[in-house]
mmCIF file of C-alpha atoms in Angstrom:
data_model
loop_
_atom_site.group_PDB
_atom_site.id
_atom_site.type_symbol
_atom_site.label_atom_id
_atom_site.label_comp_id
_atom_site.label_asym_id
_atom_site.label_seq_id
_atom_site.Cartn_x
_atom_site.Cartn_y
_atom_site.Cartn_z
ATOM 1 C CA UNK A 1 -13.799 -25.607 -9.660
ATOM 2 C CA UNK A 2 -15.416 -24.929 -6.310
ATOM 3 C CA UNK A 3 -19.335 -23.929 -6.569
ATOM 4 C CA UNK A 4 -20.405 -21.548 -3.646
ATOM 5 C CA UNK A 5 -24.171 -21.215 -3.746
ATOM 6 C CA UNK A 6 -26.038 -17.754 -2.129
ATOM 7 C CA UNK A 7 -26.842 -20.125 0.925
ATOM 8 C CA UNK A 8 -23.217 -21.185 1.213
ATOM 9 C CA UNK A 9 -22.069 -17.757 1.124
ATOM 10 C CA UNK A 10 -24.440 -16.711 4.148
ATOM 11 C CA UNK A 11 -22.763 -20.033 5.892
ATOM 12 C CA UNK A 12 -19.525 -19.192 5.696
ATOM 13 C CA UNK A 13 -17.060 -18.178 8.561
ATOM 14 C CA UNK A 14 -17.335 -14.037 8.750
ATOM 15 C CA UNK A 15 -13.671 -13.552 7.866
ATOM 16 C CA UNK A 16 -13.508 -16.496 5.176
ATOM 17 C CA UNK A 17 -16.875 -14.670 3.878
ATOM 18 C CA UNK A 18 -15.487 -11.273 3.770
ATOM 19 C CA UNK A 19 -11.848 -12.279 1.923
ATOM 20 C CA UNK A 20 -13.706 -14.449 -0.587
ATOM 21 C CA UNK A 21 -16.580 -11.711 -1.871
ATOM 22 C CA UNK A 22 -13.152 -9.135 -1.538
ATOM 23 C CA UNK A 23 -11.313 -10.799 -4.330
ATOM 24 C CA UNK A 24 -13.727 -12.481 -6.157
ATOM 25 C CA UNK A 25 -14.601 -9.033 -8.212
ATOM 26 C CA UNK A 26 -10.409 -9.137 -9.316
ATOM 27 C CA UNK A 27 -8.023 -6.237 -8.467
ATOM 28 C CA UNK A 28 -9.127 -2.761 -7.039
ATOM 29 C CA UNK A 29 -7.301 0.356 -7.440
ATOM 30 C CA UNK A 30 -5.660 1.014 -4.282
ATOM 31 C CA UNK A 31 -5.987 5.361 -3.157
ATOM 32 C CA UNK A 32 -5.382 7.119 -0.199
ATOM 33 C CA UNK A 33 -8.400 9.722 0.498
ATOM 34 C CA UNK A 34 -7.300 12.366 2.415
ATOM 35 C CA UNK A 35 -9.453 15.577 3.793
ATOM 36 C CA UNK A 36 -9.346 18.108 6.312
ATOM 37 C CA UNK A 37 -11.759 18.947 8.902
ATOM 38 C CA UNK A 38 -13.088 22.745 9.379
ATOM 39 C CA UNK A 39 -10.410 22.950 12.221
ATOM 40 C CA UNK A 40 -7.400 22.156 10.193
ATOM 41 C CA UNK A 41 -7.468 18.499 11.559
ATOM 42 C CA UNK A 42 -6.090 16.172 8.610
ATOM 43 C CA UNK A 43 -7.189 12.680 7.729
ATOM 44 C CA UNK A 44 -5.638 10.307 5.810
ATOM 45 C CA UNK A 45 -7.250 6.382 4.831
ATOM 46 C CA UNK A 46 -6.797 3.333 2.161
ATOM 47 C CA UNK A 47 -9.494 2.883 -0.291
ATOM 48 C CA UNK A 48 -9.898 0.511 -2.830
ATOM 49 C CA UNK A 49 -13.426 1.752 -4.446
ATOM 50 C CA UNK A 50 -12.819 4.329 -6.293
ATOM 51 C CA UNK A 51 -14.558 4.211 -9.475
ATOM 52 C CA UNK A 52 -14.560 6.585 -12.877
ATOM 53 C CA UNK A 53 -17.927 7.954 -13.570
ATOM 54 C CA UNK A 54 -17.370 9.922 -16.483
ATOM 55 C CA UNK A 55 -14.786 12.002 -17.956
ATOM 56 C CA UNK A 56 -17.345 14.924 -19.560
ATOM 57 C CA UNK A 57 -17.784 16.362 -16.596
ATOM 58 C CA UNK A 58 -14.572 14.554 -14.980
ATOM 59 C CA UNK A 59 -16.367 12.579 -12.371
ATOM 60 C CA UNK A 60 -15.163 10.227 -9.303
ATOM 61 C CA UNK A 61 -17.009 7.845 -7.412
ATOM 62 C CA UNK A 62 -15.669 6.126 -3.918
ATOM 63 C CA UNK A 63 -17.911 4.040 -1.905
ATOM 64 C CA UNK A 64 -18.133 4.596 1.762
ATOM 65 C CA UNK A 65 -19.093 1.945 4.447
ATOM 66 C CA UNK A 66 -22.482 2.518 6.824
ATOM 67 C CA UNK A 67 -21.803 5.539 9.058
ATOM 68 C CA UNK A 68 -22.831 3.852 12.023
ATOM 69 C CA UNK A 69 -19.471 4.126 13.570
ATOM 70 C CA UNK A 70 -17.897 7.839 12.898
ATOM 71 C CA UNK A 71 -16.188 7.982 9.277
ATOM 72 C CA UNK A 72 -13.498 10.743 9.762
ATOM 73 C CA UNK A 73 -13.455 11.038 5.827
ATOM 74 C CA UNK A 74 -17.302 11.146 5.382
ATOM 75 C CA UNK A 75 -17.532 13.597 8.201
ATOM 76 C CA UNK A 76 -14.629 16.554 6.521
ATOM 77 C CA UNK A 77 -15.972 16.117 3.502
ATOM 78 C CA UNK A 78 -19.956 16.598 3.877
ATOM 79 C CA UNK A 79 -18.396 19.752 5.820
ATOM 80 C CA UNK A 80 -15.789 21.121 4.032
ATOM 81 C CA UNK A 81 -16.639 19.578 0.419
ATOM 82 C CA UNK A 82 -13.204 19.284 -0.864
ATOM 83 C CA UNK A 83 -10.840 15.828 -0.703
ATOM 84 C CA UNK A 84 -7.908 14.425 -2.000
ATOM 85 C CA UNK A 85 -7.467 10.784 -4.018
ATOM 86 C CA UNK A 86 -3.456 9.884 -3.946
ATOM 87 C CA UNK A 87 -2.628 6.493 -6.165
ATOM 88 C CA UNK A 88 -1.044 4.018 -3.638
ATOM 89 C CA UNK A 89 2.996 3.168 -5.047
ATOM 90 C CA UNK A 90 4.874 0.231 -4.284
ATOM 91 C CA UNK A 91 7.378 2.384 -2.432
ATOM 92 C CA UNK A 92 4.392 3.541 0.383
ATOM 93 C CA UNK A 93 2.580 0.398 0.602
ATOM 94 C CA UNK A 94 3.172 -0.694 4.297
ATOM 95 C CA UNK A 95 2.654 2.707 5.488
ATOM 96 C CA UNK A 96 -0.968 3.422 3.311
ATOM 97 C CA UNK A 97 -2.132 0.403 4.545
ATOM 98 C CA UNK A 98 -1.765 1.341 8.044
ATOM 99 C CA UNK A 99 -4.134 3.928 7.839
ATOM 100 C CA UNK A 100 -6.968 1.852 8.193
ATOM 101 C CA UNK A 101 -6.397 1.442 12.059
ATOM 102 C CA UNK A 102 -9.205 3.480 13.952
ATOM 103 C CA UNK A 103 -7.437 6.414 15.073
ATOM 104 C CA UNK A 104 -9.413 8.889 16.896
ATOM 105 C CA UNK A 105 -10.236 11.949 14.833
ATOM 106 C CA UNK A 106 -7.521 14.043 16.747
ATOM 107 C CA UNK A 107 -5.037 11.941 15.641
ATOM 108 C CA UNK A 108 -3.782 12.421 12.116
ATOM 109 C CA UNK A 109 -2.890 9.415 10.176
ATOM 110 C CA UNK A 110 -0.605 11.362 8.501
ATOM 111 C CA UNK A 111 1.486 11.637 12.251
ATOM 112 C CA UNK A 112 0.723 7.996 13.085
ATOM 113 C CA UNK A 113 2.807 7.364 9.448
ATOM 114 C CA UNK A 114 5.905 8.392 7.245
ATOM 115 C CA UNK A 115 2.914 9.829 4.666
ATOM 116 C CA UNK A 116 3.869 13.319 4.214
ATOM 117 C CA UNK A 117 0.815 16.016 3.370
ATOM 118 C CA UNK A 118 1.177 18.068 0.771
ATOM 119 C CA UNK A 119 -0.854 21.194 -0.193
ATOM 120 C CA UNK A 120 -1.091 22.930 -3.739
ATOM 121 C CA UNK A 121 -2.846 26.121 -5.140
ATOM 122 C CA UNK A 122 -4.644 26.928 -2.140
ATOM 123 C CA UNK A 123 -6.512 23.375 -2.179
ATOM 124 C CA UNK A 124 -8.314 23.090 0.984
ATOM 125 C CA UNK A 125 -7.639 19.067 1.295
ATOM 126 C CA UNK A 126 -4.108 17.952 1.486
ATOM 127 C CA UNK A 127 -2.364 15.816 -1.145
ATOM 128 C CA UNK A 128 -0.095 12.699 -0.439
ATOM 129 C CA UNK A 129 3.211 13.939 -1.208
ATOM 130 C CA UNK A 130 5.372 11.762 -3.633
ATOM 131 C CA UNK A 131 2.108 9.732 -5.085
ATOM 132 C CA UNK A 132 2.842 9.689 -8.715
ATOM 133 C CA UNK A 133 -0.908 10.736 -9.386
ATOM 134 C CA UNK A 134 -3.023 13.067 -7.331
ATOM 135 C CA UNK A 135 -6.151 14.064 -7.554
ATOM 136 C CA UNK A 136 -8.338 17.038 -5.807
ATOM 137 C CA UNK A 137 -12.133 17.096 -5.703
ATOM 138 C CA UNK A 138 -15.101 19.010 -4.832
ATOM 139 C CA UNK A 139 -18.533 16.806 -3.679
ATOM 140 C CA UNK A 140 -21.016 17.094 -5.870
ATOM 141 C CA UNK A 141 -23.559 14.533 -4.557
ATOM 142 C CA UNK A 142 -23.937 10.730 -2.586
ATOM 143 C CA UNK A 143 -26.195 7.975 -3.102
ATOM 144 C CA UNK A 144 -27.296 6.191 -0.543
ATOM 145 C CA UNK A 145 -27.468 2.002 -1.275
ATOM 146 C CA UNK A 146 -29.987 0.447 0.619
ATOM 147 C CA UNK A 147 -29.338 -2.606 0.623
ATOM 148 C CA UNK A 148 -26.620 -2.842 2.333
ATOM 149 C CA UNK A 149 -26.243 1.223 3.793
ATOM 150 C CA UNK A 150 -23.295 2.181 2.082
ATOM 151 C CA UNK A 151 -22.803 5.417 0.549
ATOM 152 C CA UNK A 152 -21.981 6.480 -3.152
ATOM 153 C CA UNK A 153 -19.642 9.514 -3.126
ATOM 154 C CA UNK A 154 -20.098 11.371 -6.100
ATOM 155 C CA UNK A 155 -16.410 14.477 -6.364
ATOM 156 C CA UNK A 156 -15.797 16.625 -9.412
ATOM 157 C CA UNK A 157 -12.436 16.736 -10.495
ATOM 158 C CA UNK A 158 -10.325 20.111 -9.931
ATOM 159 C CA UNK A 159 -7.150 19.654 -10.249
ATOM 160 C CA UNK A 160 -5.219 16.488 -11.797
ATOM 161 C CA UNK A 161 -1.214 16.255 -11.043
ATOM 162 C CA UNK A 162 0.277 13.481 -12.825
ATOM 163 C CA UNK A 163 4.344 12.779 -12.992
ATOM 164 C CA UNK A 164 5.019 13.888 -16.545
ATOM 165 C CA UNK A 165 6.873 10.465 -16.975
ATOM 166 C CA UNK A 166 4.169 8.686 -17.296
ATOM 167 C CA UNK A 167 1.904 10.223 -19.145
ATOM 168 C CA UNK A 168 1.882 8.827 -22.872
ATOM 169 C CA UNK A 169 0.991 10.766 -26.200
ATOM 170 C CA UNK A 170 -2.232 9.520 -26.207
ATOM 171 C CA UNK A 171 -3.383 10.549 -22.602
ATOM 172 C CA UNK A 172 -2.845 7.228 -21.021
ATOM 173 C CA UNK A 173 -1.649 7.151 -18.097
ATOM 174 C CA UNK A 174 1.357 4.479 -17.451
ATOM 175 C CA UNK A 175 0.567 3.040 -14.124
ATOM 176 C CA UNK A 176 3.261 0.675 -14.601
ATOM 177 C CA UNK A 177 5.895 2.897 -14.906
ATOM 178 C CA UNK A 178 4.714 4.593 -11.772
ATOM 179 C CA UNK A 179 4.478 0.839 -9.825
ATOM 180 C CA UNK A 180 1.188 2.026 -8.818
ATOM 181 C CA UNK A 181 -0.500 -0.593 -6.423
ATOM 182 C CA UNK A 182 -3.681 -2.458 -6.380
ATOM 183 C CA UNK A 183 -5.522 -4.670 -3.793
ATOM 184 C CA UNK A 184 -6.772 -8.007 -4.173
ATOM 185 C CA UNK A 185 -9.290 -8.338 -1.176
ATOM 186 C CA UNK A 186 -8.963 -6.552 2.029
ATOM 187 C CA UNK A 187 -5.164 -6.532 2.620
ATOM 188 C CA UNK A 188 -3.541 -8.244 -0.358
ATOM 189 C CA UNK A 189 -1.024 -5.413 -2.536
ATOM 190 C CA UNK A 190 0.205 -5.809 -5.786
ATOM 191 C CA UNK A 191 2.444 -4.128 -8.415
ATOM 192 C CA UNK A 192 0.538 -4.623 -12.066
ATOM 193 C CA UNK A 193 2.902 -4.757 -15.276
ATOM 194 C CA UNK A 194 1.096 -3.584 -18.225
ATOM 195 C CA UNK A 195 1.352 -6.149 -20.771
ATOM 196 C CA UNK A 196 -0.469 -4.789 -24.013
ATOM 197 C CA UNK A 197 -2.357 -1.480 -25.261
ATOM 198 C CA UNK A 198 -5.112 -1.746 -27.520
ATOM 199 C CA UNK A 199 -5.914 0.421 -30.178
ATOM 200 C CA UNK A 200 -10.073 1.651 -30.754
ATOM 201 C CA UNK A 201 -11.839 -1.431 -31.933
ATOM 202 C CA UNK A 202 -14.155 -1.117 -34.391
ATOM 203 C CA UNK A 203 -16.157 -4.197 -36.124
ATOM 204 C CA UNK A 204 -14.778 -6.910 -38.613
ATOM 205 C CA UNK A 205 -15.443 -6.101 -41.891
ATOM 206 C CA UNK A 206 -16.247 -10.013 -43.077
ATOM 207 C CA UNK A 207 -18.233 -10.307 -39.782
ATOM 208 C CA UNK A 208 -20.893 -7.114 -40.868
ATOM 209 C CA UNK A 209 -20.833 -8.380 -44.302
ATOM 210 C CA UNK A 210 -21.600 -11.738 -43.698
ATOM 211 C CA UNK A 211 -24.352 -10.399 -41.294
ATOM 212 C CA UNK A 212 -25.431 -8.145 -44.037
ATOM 213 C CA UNK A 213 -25.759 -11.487 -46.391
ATOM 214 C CA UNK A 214 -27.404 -13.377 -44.249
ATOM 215 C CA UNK A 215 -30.561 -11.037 -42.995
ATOM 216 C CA UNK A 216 -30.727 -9.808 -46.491
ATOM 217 C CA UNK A 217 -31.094 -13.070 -48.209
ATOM 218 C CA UNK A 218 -34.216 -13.520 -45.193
#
């Protein structure tokens, strides 16, 4: 097994750097973020950072790069507050992926691609019509990560659409079914296949009671 130490890391080539501290964390859920500005210009880009915070209140996180160059996505929604997160499908993969060219903000991704907005219940951020799973959100609050000047983005959930296919009796939602995509690194798609679902696990009996034995007889 190869052994990269901190100081090899730093040493590295940029690009070899960047692909290798990409993957190493596993597979990332792959969205496409979408917003509008105050002018009615759209926005469309690939993220693979979207995290759940909490489901009591129903909170999203997303992670933002340093806005020293302008971030179209930042920019609509500190000034609109509302955004879209649309789950990536094997069928839209190509085109998703090319929305992380640098387009100017005049230019829509959406016209630079076969992605196709789509707006519901008078939502001010557009969806991404056909993705199995989208989600709209209101900003609540960011975080700012010093160390290396990224941004936390911190949305409330408002609305949830999910294909009624694939949502289970319990809730769960079948990303398999949906061939929902995820990244591995930068650039790297793939198309999971659930294998198992667990049930709630709760402690083994003999374990606590031989536990119990053991500190009682102490």
């Amino acid at each position: 097994m190869k052994h990269f130490t901190s100081f090899d890391i730093d040493a590295l080539e940029q690009l070899y750097k960047i692909n290798l501290i990409n993957s190493c964390t596993g597979y990332k859920s792959a969205n496409l973020i979408a917003t509008q500005s105050a002018e009615k210009q759209t926005n469309v880009a690939v993220f693979s950072s979207v995290i759940h915070l909490g489901s009591a209140p129903a909170l999203l996180g997303f992670i933002l790069r340093p806005a020293t160059v302008p971030r179209h996505t930042y920019e609509n929604i500190k000034n609109t507050r509302f955004y879209t997160i649309n789950h990536i499908h094997q069928d839209i993969i190509e085109e998703s992926h090319h929305t992380s060219a640098k387009y100017p903000a005049e230019i829509s991704e959406f016209d630079a691609t076969q992605l196709t907005p789509e707006y519901k219940l008078d939502f001010m951020a557009p969806f991404v019509k056909n993705c199995p799973v989208q989600i709209g959100l209101e900003y609540v609050e960011e975080y700012h990560i010093k160390s290396n000047d990224t941004i936390l983005i911190v949305g409330a959930i408002k609305h949830l659409f999910v294909n009624d296919s694939i949502i289970q009796p319990d809730g769960l939602i079948n990303l398999s079914e949906a061939k929902v995509a995820a990244i591995n690194g930068l650039d790297s798609y793939a198309v999971p296949e659930s294998l198992q679902q667990f049930g709630y696990q709760r402690p083994k009996k003999d374990i606590l009671e031989k536990h119990q034995k053991t500190t009682s007889s102490l």
